[in-house]
Amino acid sequence: MESLFLQQVVNGLIVGSVYSLIAVGLTMIFGVMRISNFAHGDFSMVGAYIAVFILAWVPGWFGWVGSLVAALAGVGILGLVVERGLFRPLITRWTDLDQIMASVGLFFVMENLAQLFFGATPRMLPDPFQGATVDFGLFSTSMMRVLCISMAVGIIILLQIYLNRARMGVAIQATAQNRNAAQLMGININLIYGLTFALGSALAGLGGVLYGTIFAIYPTMGAIPTLKAFVVTILGGMGNIRGAIFSGFILGVAESLGGAYVSMEYKNAIGFVILILVLLIIPHGLFGRSEE
Amino acid sequence: MAAKQKIWAGLGLVACLALPLIITDRYIQHLLVMSLIFVIFSSSWNLITGYSGQLNMGHAAFFGIGAYASALLALKLGVSPWIGMFLGGLLAAAAGFLLGIPALRLSGPYLAITTIGFAEILRLVAMNWVDLTRGSLGLYGIPPLPGFWGIRFTSELTFYYVALAAAAWALFCFRRITRSEFGLSLQAMREDEIGAESIGIGTNRYKLTVFTISAFFGGFAGALLAHYQRLISPDMLSLGETFQALTMTMIGGLGTLTGPVIGAVLLTFLSEGLRFVEDAVKMDVRLIIYGGLLIVTILFMRGGIMGLWERWRGRSAGDGEEA
Amino acid sequence: MAILETKHVTKNFGGLTALQDVSFALEKGEVMGLIGPNGAGKTTLINILSGAFHPSEGKVIYQGEDISRLKANLVNERGIARTFQVVRIFKRLTVLENVLTAMVDRGKDGPWRLVWGSFFRRACAFNQDRDACATADGLLASVGLLDYRDERAENLPYAMSKRLEIARALATRPKVLLLDEPSSGLNPAEQNEQIKIIRQINEQGISILIIEHVMKVIMDISHRLIVLHYGEKIAEGEPEAVYNDPLVVEAYLGGEGNA
Ligand SMILES: Nc1ncnc2c1ncn2[C@@H]1O[C@H](COP(=O)(O)OP(=O)(O)OP(=O)(O)O)[C@@H](O)[C@H]1O
Ligand SMILES: [Mg+2]
């Protein structure tokens, strides 16, 4: 019994690390630009497909490294294009409603374009460890998943370092805290917007590759990371990066335990139930309010 | 002015009544029926989001509740679909009231995700409560609307008139409601909640009321579809369904009575016009087009088709004054 | 006789005390000026009087009833109307509709009665209701907005949007009117116009509390003044006396210095 419980917690932490990674991108974009991007999960989908194609072309470790780099770059550039083409023109004159609906429109366009180009067949990423598992006594897991969680945690740590140490990273945080003050300090807001959106999307792309180590990849898979990332982001307080990291793990574990002990069928509803309950009690999430 | 409007309305009504008699192609008649059902569905979404400014991304929940309730009442308990449709609407209204409660405290992305979650949870119930709903297979063999006076409502032609009556009734209600003190108060709330409260509008009660009314009509439209198609699946509760209502309304003109009507008819026919493309690529390109049109509307065509019309009319009126 | 009074009202925002033990009384029929340097807590006081905020301590009494815990819409129903420092008109409604919305008799049973009622009206639309429109036109005329009647509120010049807020507040048939800087941002001619309008309103027997930075306006129309400084009431009385009160002078000169 105890090992089943522990096993579920570990599984949850692994999935949760991916949720965190994807949600961090979303919350960053919201914090800096006040954009709620409902197409965020589709950037993960694109990242996952980039990995599918690269790994089909270059198998093995070289392909894995290449996939991550290509997902980072490819989805980052895609993010830049989307920011320029869709969100930038809206930023001065949108209402919340327009912006959210535009992103929902983008969601359906991307999802269905993917279906058009990639076909509906689900794909799996090849396991570089040929199915090897590690046994930790009370629980066990596949090497691939160990890789997944270490990569996710590693990327999150790198991001933290970037945001706190690098000049542009600090500028991003300053803008998130106070747009006007940042502007007065001579920060180029448009540059920051572009960078933030590209970076946030790239994180979703990387998250997508890691997501593909656990789940199947198919064109309409983006809905799940989008919704999960929103649940996580809101639970963590929109714009709050630390909050999103923690909430991602919390959601992963809650789902895993809920799936094991409550109901497998309703696993995907657990996040929403928690979300609705939390929002009814604390409107701005578990980890404090977004600065407004 | 009013007399002129009445003449136009009369002409429109005659045209609507005569339409399926002129166009005897059954497939076109089918599209007309679908348009009318989506007129009701989109207009009801418009009431919440367009008039009172509450971004409801879970409207499909009401569509599905109405459809499943009416279908199940007919299948399991033998309730006449004529009554079932209204009961379905009422059940949806109850759900609308429930969904209105979070809306009292949430707005923007918070409300959007909560409403999505609400519909998703219900979709999962429809998928997994197999004993009742037959899961992802959906319900089939749903009884049609019972006929009377020798008329049977199983053909596109006869059902067209039912849908037309339903849409006319719904639009009449929406027109009355939106142009009343209540409707004006909703719009005031949409423009500025604090301002609205300062003049005595108790926004909580207004929100709950509009969610309830809108959900009723959303559910009613769903029930209508159930007894027309006689086949429903959990897809009716999906985000894609809400997205249709949203796109139709946005393209026609958010927060106007005519907008969703134009949008629903236009997009229903447009997506069928795309069938030859779809046959070529063997794919559903409808949602790509919808999404693209929605983005173009938001970026370049504020207020949708009705917005264009208003601006055009405004400009020509202005020209007249100057001349 | 006092129509609206506060008793030892304190308002905290987290660590910040915006109002500290403020007591004052607005007499029936008077115009009371409320002044103080920026951030003194003037708007906060109006927010509390109008039910937008609730006091952390103390009470608000209106005609003998404790209204400290009432929501803004209920406070308005009792007979207290307000305007905002940053206008909050309904932008996409017409000027007429802005006023009509405020005139609605909402009764006790709430919105359902209005929905129900909408099906039993002769004129299809409320904004075509003869009686209501006549009343609204009267109000618009009294603030000089009749020419803009069918204009969308967002197209109004700034001065006119400030007046629209006043007309909208009046449309709720208040006994007390709370004005938050009604002439800020107006040119001198517009300010004079504004003074005239406010005076006329007062002559109809409506008691007024007015916040104003423009000294000319405030000295001109108020019967009495109170002064807030860092959330505390530091003076109260006849305008001339208050104006020359050393404490007040110091507050203004020591503070922002723009009297
Ligand atoms: N909702 C709020 N949350 C937190 N602090 C607030 C809030 N409203 C006002 N304050 C603070 O309370 C203090 C008083 O503000 P208030 O707006 O009442 O000043 P004021 O006298 O109206 O100033 P002004 O002349 O600039 O309008 C200020 O320090 C302000 O920052
Ligand atoms: Mg103020």
PDB file of C-alpha atoms and ligand atoms in Angstrom, chain C residues 13 16-18 36-45 47 53 85 180-181 211 213 228, ligand 1:
ATOM      1  CA  PHE C  13      -5.509  49.319   3.394  1.00  0.00           C
ATOM      2  CA  LEU C  16      -1.717  52.051   5.273  1.00  0.00           C
ATOM      3  CA  THR C  17      -4.269  54.070   7.214  1.00  0.00           C
ATOM      4  CA  ALA C  18      -6.145  56.137   4.643  1.00  0.00           C
ATOM      5  CA  GLY C  36      -6.906  68.273   1.471  1.00  0.00           C
ATOM      6  CA  PRO C  37      -3.597  67.589  -0.250  1.00  0.00           C
ATOM      7  CA  ASN C  38      -3.152  64.680  -2.642  1.00  0.00           C
ATOM      8  CA  GLY C  39      -3.539  61.329  -0.977  1.00  0.00           C
ATOM      9  CA  ALA C  40      -5.236  62.839   2.061  1.00  0.00           C
ATOM     10  CA  GLY C  41      -8.060  60.298   1.912  1.00  0.00           C
ATOM     11  CA  LYS C  42     -10.796  62.378   0.310  1.00  0.00           C
ATOM     12  CA  THR C  43     -11.769  59.861  -2.325  1.00  0.00           C
ATOM     13  CA  THR C  44     -11.569  57.115   0.242  1.00  0.00           C
ATOM     14  CA  LEU C  45     -14.098  58.989   2.355  1.00  0.00           C
ATOM     15  CA  ASN C  47     -15.962  55.564  -1.322  1.00  0.00           C
ATOM     16  CA  PHE C  53     -15.700  50.454   0.590  1.00  0.00           C
ATOM     17  CA  GLN C  85     -12.714  61.372  -9.842  1.00  0.00           C
ATOM     18  CA  ASP C 180     -15.382  63.811  -6.471  1.00  0.00           C
ATOM     19  CA  GLU C 181     -13.519  66.664  -8.171  1.00  0.00           C
ATOM     20  CA  ILE C 211     -14.178  67.345  -3.211  1.00  0.00           C
ATOM     21  CA  HIS C 213      -8.744  71.096  -5.663  1.00  0.00           C
ATOM     22  CA  LEU C 228      -8.379  66.109   5.578  1.00  0.00           C
TER      23      LEU C 228
HETATM   24  N1  LIG D   1      -8.112  50.621  -2.950  1.00  0.00           N
HETATM   25  C1  LIG D   1      -7.000  51.048  -2.322  1.00  0.00           C
HETATM   26  N2  LIG D   1      -6.070  50.159  -1.936  1.00  0.00           N
HETATM   27  C2  LIG D   1      -4.951  50.573  -1.293  1.00  0.00           C
HETATM   28  N3  LIG D   1      -4.678  51.836  -1.013  1.00  0.00           N
HETATM   29  C3  LIG D   1      -5.565  52.774  -1.383  1.00  0.00           C
HETATM   30  C4  LIG D   1      -6.762  52.425  -2.055  1.00  0.00           C
HETATM   31  N4  LIG D   1      -7.455  53.565  -2.299  1.00  0.00           N
HETATM   32  C5  LIG D   1      -6.713  54.564  -1.797  1.00  0.00           C
HETATM   33  N5  LIG D   1      -5.587  54.103  -1.238  1.00  0.00           N
HETATM   34  C6  LIG D   1      -4.556  54.914  -0.576  1.00  0.00           C
HETATM   35  O1  LIG D   1      -5.187  55.702   0.395  1.00  0.00           O
HETATM   36  C7  LIG D   1      -4.624  56.991   0.439  1.00  0.00           C
HETATM   37  C8  LIG D   1      -5.694  58.025   0.235  1.00  0.00           C
HETATM   38  O2  LIG D   1      -6.137  57.952  -1.109  1.00  0.00           O
HETATM   39  P1  LIG D   1      -7.333  58.829  -1.684  1.00  0.00           P
HETATM   40  O3  LIG D   1      -7.552  58.386  -3.079  1.00  0.00           O
HETATM   41  O4  LIG D   1      -8.471  58.774  -0.775  1.00  0.00           O
HETATM   42  O5  LIG D   1      -6.693  60.280  -1.683  1.00  0.00           O
HETATM   43  P2  LIG D   1      -7.329  61.638  -2.213  1.00  0.00           P
HETATM   44  O6  LIG D   1      -7.391  62.517  -1.056  1.00  0.00           O
HETATM   45  O7  LIG D   1      -8.571  61.366  -2.953  1.00  0.00           O
HETATM   46  O8  LIG D   1      -6.186  62.119  -3.184  1.00  0.00           O
HETATM   47  P3  LIG D   1      -6.311  62.882  -4.591  1.00  0.00           P
HETATM   48  O9  LIG D   1      -6.387  64.321  -4.295  1.00  0.00           O
HETATM   49  O10 LIG D   1      -5.011  62.535  -5.243  1.00  0.00           O
HETATM   50  O11 LIG D   1      -7.480  62.342  -5.287  1.00  0.00           O
HETATM   51  C9  LIG D   1      -3.551  57.029  -0.637  1.00  0.00           C
HETATM   52  O12 LIG D   1      -2.307  56.842  -0.027  1.00  0.00           O
HETATM   53  C10 LIG D   1      -3.888  55.878  -1.529  1.00  0.00           C
HETATM   54  O13 LIG D   1      -2.739  55.331  -2.085  1.00  0.00           O
END
